[in-house]
Coordinates of C-alpha atoms in Angstrom, one line a residue:
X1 CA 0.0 0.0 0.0
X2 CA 3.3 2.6 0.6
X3 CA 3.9 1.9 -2.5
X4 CA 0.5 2.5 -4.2
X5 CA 0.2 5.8 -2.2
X6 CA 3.3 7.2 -3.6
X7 CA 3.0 6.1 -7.3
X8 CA -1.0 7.3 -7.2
X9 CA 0.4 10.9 -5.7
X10 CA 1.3 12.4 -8.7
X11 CA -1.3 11.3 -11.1
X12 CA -4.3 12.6 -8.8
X13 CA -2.1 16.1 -9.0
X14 CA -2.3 15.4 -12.6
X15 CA -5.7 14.7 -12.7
X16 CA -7.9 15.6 -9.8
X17 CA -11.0 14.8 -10.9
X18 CA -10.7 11.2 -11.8
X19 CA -12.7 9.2 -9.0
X20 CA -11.1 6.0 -10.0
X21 CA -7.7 6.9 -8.5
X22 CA -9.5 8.6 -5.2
X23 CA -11.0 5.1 -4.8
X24 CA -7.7 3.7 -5.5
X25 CA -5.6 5.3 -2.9
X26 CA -8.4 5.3 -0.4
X27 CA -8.2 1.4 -0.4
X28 CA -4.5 2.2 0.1
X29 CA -5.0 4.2 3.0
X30 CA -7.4 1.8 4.6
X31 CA -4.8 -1.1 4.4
X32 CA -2.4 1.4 6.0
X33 CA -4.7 2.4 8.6
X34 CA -5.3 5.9 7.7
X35 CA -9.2 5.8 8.2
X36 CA -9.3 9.6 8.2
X37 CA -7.5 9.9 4.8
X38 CA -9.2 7.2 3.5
X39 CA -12.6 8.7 4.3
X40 CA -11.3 11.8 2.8
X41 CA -10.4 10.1 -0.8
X42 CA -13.7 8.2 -0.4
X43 CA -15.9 11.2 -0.1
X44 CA -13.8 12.7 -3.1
X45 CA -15.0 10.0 -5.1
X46 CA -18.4 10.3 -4.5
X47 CA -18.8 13.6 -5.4
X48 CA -16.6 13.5 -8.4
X49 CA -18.9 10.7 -9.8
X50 CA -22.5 11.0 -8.0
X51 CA -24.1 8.3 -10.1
X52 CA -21.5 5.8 -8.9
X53 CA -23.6 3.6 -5.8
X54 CA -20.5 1.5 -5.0
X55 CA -18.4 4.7 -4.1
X56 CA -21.7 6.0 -1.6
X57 CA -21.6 2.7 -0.1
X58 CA -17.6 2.5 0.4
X59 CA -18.1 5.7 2.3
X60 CA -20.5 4.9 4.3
X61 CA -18.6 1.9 5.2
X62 CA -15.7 3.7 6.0
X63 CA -18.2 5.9 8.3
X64 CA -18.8 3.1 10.0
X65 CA -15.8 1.6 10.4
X66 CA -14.2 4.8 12.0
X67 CA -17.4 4.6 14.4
X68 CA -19.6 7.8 12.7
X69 CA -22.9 5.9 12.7
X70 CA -24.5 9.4 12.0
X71 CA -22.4 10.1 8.9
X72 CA -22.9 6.5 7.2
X73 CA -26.8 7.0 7.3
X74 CA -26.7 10.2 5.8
X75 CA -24.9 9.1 3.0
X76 CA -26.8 5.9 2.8
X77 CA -30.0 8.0 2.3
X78 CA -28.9 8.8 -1.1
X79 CA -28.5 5.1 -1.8
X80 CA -31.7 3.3 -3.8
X81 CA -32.7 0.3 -1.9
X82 CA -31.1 -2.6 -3.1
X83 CA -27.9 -1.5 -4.3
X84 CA -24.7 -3.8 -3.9
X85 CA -24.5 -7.0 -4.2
X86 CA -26.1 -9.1 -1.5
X87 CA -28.4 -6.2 0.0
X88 CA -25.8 -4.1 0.7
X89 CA -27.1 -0.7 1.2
X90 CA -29.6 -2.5 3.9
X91 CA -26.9 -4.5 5.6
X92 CA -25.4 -1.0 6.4
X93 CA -28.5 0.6 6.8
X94 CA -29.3 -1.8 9.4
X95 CA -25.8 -1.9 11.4
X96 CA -25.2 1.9 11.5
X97 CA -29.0 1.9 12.8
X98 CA -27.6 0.0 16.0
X99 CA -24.8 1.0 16.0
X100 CA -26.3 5.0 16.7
X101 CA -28.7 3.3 19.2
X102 CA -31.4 3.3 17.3
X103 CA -32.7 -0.1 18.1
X104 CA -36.6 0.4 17.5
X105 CA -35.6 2.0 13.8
X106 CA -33.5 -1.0 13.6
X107 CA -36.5 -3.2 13.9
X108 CA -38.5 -1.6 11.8
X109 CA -36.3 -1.1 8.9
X110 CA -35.3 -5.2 9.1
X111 CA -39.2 -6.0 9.5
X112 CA -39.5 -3.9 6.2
X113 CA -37.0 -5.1 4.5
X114 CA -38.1 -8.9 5.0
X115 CA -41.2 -8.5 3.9
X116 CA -42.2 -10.1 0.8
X117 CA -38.6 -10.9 0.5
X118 CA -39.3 -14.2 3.1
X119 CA -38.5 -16.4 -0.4
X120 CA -34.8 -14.7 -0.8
X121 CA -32.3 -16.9 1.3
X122 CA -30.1 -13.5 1.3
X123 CA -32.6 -11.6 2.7
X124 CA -33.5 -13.7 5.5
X125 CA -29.7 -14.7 6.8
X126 CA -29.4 -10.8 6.7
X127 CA -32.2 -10.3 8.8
X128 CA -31.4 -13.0 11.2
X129 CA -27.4 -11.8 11.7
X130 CA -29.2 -8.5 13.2
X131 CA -30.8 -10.2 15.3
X132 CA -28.1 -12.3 16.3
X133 CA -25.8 -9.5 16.5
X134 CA -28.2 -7.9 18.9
X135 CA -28.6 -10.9 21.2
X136 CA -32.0 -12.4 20.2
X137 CA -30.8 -15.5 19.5
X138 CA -34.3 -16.6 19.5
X139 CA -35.8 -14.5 16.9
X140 CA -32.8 -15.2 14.5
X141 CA -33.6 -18.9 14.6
X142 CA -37.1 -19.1 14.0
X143 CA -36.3 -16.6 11.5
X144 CA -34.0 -19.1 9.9
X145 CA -35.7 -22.5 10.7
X146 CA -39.1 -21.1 9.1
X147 CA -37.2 -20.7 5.7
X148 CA -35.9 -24.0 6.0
X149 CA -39.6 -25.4 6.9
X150 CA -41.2 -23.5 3.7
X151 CA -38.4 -23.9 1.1
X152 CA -36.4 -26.4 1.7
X153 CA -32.2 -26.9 2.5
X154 CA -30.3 -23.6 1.3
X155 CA -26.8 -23.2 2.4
X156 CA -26.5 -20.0 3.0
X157 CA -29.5 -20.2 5.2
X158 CA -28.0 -24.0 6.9
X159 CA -24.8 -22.3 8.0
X160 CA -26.5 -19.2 9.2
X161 CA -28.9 -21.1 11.4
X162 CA -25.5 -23.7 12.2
X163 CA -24.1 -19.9 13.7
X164 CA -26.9 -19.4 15.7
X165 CA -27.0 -22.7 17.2
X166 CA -23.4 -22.6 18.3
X167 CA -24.2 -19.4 19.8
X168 CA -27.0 -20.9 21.8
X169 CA -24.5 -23.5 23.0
X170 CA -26.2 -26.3 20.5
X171 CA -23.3 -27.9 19.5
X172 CA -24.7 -31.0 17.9
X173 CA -27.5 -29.4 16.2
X174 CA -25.1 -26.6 14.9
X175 CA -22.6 -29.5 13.9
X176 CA -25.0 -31.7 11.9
X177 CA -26.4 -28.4 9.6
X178 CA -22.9 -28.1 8.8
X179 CA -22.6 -32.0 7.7
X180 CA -25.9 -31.3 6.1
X181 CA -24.6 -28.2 4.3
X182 CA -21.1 -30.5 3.1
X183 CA -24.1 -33.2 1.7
X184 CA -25.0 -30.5 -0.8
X185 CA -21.5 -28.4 -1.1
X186 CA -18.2 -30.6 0.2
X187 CA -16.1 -27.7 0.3
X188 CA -18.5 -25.3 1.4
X189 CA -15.7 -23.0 3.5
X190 CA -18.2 -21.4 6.2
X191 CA -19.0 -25.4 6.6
X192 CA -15.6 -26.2 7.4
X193 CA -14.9 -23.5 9.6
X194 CA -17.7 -24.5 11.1
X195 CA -17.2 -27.4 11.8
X196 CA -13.7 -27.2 13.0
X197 CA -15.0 -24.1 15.1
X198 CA -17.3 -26.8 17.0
X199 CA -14.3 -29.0 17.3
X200 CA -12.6 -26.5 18.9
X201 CA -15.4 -25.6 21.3
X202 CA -16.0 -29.6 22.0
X203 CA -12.0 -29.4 23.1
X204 CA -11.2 -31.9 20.3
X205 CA -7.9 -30.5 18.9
X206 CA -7.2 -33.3 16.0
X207 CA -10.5 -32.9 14.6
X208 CA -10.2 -29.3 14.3
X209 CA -6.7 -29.4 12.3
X210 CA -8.6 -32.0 10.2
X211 CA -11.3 -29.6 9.0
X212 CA -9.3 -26.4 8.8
X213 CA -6.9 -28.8 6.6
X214 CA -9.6 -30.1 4.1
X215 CA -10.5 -26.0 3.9
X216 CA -6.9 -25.4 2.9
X217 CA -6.9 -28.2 0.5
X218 CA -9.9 -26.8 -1.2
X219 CA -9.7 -23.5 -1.1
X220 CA -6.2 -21.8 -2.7
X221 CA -6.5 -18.5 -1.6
X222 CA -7.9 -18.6 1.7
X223 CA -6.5 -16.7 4.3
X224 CA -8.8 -17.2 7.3
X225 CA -8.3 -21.0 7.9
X226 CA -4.8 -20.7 6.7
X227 CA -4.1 -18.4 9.5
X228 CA -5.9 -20.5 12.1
X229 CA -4.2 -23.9 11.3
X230 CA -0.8 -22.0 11.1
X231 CA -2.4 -20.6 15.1
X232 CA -3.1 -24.7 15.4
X233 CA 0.0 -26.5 13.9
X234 CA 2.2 -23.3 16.8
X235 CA -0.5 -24.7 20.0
X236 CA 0.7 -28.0 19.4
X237 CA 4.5 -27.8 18.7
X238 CA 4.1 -28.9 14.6
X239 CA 6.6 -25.3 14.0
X240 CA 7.2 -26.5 10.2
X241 CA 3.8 -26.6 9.2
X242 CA 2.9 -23.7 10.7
X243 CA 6.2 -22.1 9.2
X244 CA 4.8 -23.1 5.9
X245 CA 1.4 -22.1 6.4
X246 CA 2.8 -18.7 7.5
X247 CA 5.2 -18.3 3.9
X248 CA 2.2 -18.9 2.3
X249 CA -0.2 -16.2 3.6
X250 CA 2.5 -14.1 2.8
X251 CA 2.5 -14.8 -0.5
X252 CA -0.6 -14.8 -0.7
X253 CA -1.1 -11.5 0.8
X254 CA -3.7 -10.2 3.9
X255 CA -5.2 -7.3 5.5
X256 CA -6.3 -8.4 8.5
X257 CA -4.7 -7.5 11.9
X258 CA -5.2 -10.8 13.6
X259 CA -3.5 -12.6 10.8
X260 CA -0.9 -10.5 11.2
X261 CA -0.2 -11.4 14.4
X262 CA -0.4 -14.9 13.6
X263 CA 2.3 -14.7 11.4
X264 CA 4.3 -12.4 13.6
X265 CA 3.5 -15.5 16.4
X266 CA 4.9 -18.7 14.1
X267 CA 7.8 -16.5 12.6
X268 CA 8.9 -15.7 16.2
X269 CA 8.8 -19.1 17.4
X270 CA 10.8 -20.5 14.4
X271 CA 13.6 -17.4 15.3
X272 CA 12.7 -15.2 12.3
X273 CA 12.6 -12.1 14.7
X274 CA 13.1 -9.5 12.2
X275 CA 10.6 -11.2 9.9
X276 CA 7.9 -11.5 13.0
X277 CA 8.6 -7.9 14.3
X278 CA 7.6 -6.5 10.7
X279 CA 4.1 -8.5 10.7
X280 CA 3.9 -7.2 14.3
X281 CA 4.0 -3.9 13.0
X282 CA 1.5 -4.4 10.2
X283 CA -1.0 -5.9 12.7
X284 CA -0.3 -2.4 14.8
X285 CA -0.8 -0.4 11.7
X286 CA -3.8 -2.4 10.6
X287 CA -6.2 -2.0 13.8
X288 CA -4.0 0.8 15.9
X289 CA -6.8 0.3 18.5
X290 CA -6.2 -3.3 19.3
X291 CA -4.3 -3.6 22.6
X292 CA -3.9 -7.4 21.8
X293 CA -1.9 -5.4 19.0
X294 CA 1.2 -3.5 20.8
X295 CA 1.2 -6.5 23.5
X296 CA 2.7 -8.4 20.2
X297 CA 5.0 -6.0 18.9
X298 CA 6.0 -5.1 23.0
X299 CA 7.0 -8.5 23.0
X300 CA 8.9 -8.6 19.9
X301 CA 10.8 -5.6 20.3
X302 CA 11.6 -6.9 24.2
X303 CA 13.2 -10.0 22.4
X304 CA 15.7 -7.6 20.2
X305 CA 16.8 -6.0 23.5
X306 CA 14.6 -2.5 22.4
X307 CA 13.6 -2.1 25.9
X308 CA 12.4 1.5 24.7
X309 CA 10.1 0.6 22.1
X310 CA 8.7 -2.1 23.8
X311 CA 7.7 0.5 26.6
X312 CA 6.3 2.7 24.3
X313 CA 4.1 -0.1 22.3
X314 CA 2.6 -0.9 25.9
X315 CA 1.5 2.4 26.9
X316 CA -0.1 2.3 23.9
X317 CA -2.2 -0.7 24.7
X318 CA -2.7 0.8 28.1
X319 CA -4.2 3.9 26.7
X320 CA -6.7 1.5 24.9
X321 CA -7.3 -1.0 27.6
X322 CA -6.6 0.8 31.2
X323 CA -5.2 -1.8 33.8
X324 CA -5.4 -4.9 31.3
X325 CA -3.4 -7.0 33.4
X326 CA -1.1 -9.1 29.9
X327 CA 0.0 -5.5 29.1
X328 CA 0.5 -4.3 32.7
X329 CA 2.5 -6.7 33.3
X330 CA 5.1 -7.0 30.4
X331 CA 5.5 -3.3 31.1
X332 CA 6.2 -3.8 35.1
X333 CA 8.9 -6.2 33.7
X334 CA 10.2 -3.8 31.7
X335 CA 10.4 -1.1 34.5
X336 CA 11.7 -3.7 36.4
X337 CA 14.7 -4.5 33.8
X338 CA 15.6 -0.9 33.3
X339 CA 16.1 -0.6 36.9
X340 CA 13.3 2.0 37.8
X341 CA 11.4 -0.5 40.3
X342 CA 9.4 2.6 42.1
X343 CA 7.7 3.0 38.6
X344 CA 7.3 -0.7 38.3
X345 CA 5.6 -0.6 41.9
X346 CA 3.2 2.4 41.1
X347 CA 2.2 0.6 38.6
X348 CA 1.1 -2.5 40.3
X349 CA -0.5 0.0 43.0
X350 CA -2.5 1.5 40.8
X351 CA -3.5 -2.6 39.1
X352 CA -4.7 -3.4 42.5
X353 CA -6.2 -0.7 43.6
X354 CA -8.6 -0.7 39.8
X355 CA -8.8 -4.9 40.2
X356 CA -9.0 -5.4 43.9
X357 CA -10.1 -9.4 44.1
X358 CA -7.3 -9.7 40.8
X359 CA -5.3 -13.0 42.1
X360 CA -3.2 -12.6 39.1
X361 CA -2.9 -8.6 40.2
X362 CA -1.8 -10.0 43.8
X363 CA 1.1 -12.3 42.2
X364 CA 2.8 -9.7 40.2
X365 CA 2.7 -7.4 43.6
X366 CA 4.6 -9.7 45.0
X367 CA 7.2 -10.4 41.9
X368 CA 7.8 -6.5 41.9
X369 CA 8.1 -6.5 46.0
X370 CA 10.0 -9.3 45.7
X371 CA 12.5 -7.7 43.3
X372 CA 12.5 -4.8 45.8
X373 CA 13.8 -7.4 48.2
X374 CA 10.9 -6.4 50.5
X375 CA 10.4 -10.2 51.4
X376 CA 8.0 -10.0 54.5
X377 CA 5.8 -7.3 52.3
X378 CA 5.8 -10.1 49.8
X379 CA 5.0 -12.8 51.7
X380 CA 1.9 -10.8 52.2
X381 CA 1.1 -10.4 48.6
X382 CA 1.8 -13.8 47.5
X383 CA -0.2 -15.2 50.7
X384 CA -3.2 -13.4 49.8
X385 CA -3.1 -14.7 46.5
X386 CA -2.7 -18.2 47.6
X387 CA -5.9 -17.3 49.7
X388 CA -7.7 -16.6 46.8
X389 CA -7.2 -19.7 44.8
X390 CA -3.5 -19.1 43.2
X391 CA -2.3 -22.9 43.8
X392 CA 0.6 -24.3 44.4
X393 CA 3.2 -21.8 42.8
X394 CA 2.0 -19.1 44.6
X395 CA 2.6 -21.2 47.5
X396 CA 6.1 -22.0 46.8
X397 CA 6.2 -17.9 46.1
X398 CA 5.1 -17.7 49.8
X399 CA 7.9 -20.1 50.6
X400 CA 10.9 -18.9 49.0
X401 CA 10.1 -15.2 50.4
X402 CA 10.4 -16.4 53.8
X403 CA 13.6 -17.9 52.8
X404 CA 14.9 -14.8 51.5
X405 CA 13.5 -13.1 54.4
X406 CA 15.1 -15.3 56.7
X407 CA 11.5 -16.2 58.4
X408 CA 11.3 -18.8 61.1
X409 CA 10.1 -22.1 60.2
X410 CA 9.8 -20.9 56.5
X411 CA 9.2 -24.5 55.8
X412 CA 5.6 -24.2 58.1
X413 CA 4.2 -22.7 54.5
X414 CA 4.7 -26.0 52.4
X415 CA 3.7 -28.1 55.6
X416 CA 0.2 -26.3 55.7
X417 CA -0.3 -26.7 52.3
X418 CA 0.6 -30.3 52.0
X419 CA -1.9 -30.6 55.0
X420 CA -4.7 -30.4 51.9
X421 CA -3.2 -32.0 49.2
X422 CA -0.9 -34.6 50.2
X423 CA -0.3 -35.9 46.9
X424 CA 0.7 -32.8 45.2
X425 CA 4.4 -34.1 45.2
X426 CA 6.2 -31.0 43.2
X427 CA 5.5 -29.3 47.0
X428 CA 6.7 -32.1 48.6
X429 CA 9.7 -32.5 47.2
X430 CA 10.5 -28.6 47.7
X431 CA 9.8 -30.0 51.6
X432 CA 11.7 -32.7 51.4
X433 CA 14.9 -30.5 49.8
X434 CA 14.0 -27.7 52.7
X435 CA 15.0 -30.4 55.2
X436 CA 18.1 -31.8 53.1
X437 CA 19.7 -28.6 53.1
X438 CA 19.3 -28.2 56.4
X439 CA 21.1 -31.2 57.1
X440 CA 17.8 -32.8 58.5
X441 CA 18.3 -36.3 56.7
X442 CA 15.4 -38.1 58.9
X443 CA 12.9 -35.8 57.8
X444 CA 14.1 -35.3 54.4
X445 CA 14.1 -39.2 53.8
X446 CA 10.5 -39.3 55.1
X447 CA 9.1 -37.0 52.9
X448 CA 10.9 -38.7 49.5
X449 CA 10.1 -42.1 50.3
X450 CA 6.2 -40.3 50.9
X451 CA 6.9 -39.2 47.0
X452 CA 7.6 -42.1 45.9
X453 CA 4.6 -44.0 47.0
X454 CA 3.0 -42.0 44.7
X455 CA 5.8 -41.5 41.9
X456 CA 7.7 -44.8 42.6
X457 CA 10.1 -44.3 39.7
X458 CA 10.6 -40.6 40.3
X459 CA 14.8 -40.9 38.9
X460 CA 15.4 -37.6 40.8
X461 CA 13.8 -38.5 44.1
X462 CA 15.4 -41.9 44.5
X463 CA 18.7 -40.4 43.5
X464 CA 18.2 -37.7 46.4
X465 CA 17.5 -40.3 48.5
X466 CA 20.6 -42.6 47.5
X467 CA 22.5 -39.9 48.6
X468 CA 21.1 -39.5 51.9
X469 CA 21.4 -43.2 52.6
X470 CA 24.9 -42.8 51.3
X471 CA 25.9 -39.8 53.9
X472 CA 24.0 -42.0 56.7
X473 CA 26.1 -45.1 56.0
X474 CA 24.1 -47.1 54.7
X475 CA 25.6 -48.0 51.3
X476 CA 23.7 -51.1 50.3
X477 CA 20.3 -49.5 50.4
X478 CA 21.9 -46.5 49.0
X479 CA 23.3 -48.4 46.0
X480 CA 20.2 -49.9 45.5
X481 CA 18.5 -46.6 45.3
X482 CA 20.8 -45.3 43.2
X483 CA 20.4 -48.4 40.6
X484 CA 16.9 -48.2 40.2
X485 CA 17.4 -44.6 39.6
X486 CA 20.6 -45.1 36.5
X487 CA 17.8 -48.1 35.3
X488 CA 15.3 -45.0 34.7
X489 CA 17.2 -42.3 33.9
X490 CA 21.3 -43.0 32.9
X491 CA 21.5 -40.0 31.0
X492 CA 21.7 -37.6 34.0
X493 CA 25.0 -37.1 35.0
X494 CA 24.0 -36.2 38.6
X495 CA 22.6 -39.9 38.7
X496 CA 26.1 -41.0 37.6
X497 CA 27.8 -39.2 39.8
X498 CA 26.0 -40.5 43.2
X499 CA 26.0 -44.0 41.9

């Protein structure tokens, strides 16, 4: 797009009037983000060539999409009905309608528009997304299943209603008007999405990848389930595939923020940082709003060392989402790196004081408190969040404070603990360690041997206790131990060493 904006400059000097390059480098300014100048080029066009109905409707899209309701339906009331193709005047009709508030108008321009336009499959999924959209989920599907009653299986109207069931939470029903949909069109892409959308829900991973793979098969140019296999082959550690995937949305081409990130995700995991930091930035440019947005490219420029950037990316995201808590705390880390640790705390003041009951708020108190080495301060942080539900790491937080803090009986945190869950055996271990480096081989023993009741070929544990055996003199039960643990594990030079 930079470089359709700069060869278009010079011919709209040359010729000012032409509304064919207005329309052109508006495009270009909406893939660079420029809403305002697009808008601008958009409104140009329109008035340069008032008989052209695609340009009005651009605009008023463009209205919308920089949140001017009001604007959109006044240039959509110089729109006939039914221009665009698939009702599109009344599609935006209807959304900037909500989208000013104007629900009751809303209703009865949809009501309008549907009838004697029951028969037209188009007509009636358009009419049901608004009511979806505006959370009556009920209305939408008897809009939807009355269609299917009086005029039989359409796909456009199968899919719509598959929407609205997975929206009511009817996974099978949603699921089978997708199969039903596949019957009549096998690679139907909504279908497919679908369906591996209701995989997803459902929690069964392999079945997902399995859809979104037919869609890619079938469909060539396809960005959308490219983009969410490449997100699928990254959540479950296949990087080549969703290297591949990512090369070929490149070369495909996108304008879509979230796929950018995607891309900027996989090409950061396969170490193509430069690579991933540019599709960061793209995603940025592309929807400067999105919060989720400068986390990414935070993160990216925190992995090139650019502590700077990275700072300034999440203020960014904090002006758009105040006290998100993912932003908050990459930037408290970053505080915390560059030294200025009374920032790093202000900040976390002013997390808990806006999220009060935030466990995950409580924890990153006590990191920042922590790095302060104000220990007993953070035994009180961590404490409270273990109170609240944190688990077990929070816990060992709580422990390892008093450690530094040189408590009494720090050890009286993991005992308390293991008091309601005697089998969590990652705390007990940390117990039984507590006692070995205090020299207390008794109780140390005790609490591996309670380990491995539950682990019995823990190589770790019975090598710790081999060597406790082994300082108490007893060598043959120590050898043994120490055996059993080689036979599990006789890469670990530790286990080597003690046997």
């Amino acid at each position: 797009p930079h470089s359709v904006v700069e060869a278009l400059a010079p011919l709209l000097r040359d010729e000012p009037q032409d509304p064919d390059l207005h329309n052109l480098l508006a495009q270009a300014n909406l893939q660079l983000g420029d809403s305002a100048g697009a808008i601008e080029r958009l409104r140009s066009a329109a008035e340069l060539a008032p008989g052209d109905m695609e340009a009005k409707l651009n605009l008023a899209a463009a209205y919308l999409g920089s949140g001017d309701a009001s604007q959109a339906l006044q240039v959509l009331g110089n729109v006939p009905e039914g221009e665009g193709s698939g009702f599109r005047r009344e599609r935006l009709v209807l959304t900037a309608l909500d989208v000013a508030g104007r629900r009751d108008e809303a209703d009865q321009f949809a009501a309008g528009f549907l009838g004697g336009r029951e028969n037209d499959p188009t007509a009636v999924v358009l009419v049901a997304d608004y009511f979806g959209r505006t959370e009556r989920l009920d209305d939408a599907q008897r809009t939807l299943r009355r269609h299917l009653e009086e005029h039989g299986g359409d796909v456009e109207v199968m899919n719509g209603l598959a929407r609205i069931e997975l929206l009511k939470n009817n996974y099978d029903l949603a699921e089978q008007l997708f199969v039903d949909v596949r019957s009549i069109e096998p690679d139907n892409l909504i279908a497919l999405l679908g369906l591996a959308y209701t995989a997803e829900l459902v929690g069964d991973v392999d079945r997902k990848i399995t859809f979104l793979e037919a869609a890619v098969a079938a469909h060539a140019e396809a960005t959308a389930p490219r983009a969410w296999l490449a997100a699928a082959y990254l959540a479950t550690s296949r990087r080549e595939e969703a290297e591949s995937l990512a090369d070929e949305l490149v070369s495909i081409g996108f304008q879509v923020a979230q796929t950018a990130s995607i891309v900027g995700s996989v090409l950061m995991e396969v170490g193509r940082s430069d690579d991933a930091l540019h599709h960061f930035e793209t995603a940025v440019r592309l929807s400067p709003t999105s919060a989720q947005s400068q986390l990414d490219l935070a993160r990216a420029y925190l992995t090139q060392g650019r502590s700077v950037d990275a700072r300034e990316a999440l203020q960014s995201a904090l002006e758009n989402s105040p006290n998100w808590l993912p932003a908050l705390a990459v930037l408290v880390l970053v505080e915390m790196r560059q030294g200025r640790a009374d920032d790093a705390l202000q900040l976390v003041t002013q997390l808990r004081a806006a999220q009060p009951e935030s466990v995950a708020a409580m924890i990153l108190e006590g990191e920042v408190l922590s790095y302060r080495q104000e220990y007993e301060d953070a035994v009180v942080a961590f404490q409270r969040a273990v109170d609240g539900g944190a688990g077990r790491n929070a816990v060992l937080k709580v422990y390892q404070m008093k450690v530094n803090g040189k408590f009494r009986e720090p050890e009286s945190t993991l005992v308390s603990w293991l008091g309601e869950n005697p089998d969590d055996t990652v705390t007990r271990r940390f117990l039984a360690q507590h006692f070995q480096l205090r020299s207390d081989h008794s109780r140390a023993a005790s609490e591996y041997n309670r380990i491995l009741q539950i682990e019995p070929d823990n190589a770790a544990v019975l090598n710790n206790l081999a060597w406790l055996h082994q300082q108490g003199g007893n060598l043959g039960l120590a050898r043994d131990l120490a055996e059993r643990a080689y036979s599990i594990d006789s890469q670990s030079g530790s286990i080597v060493d003690t046997l």
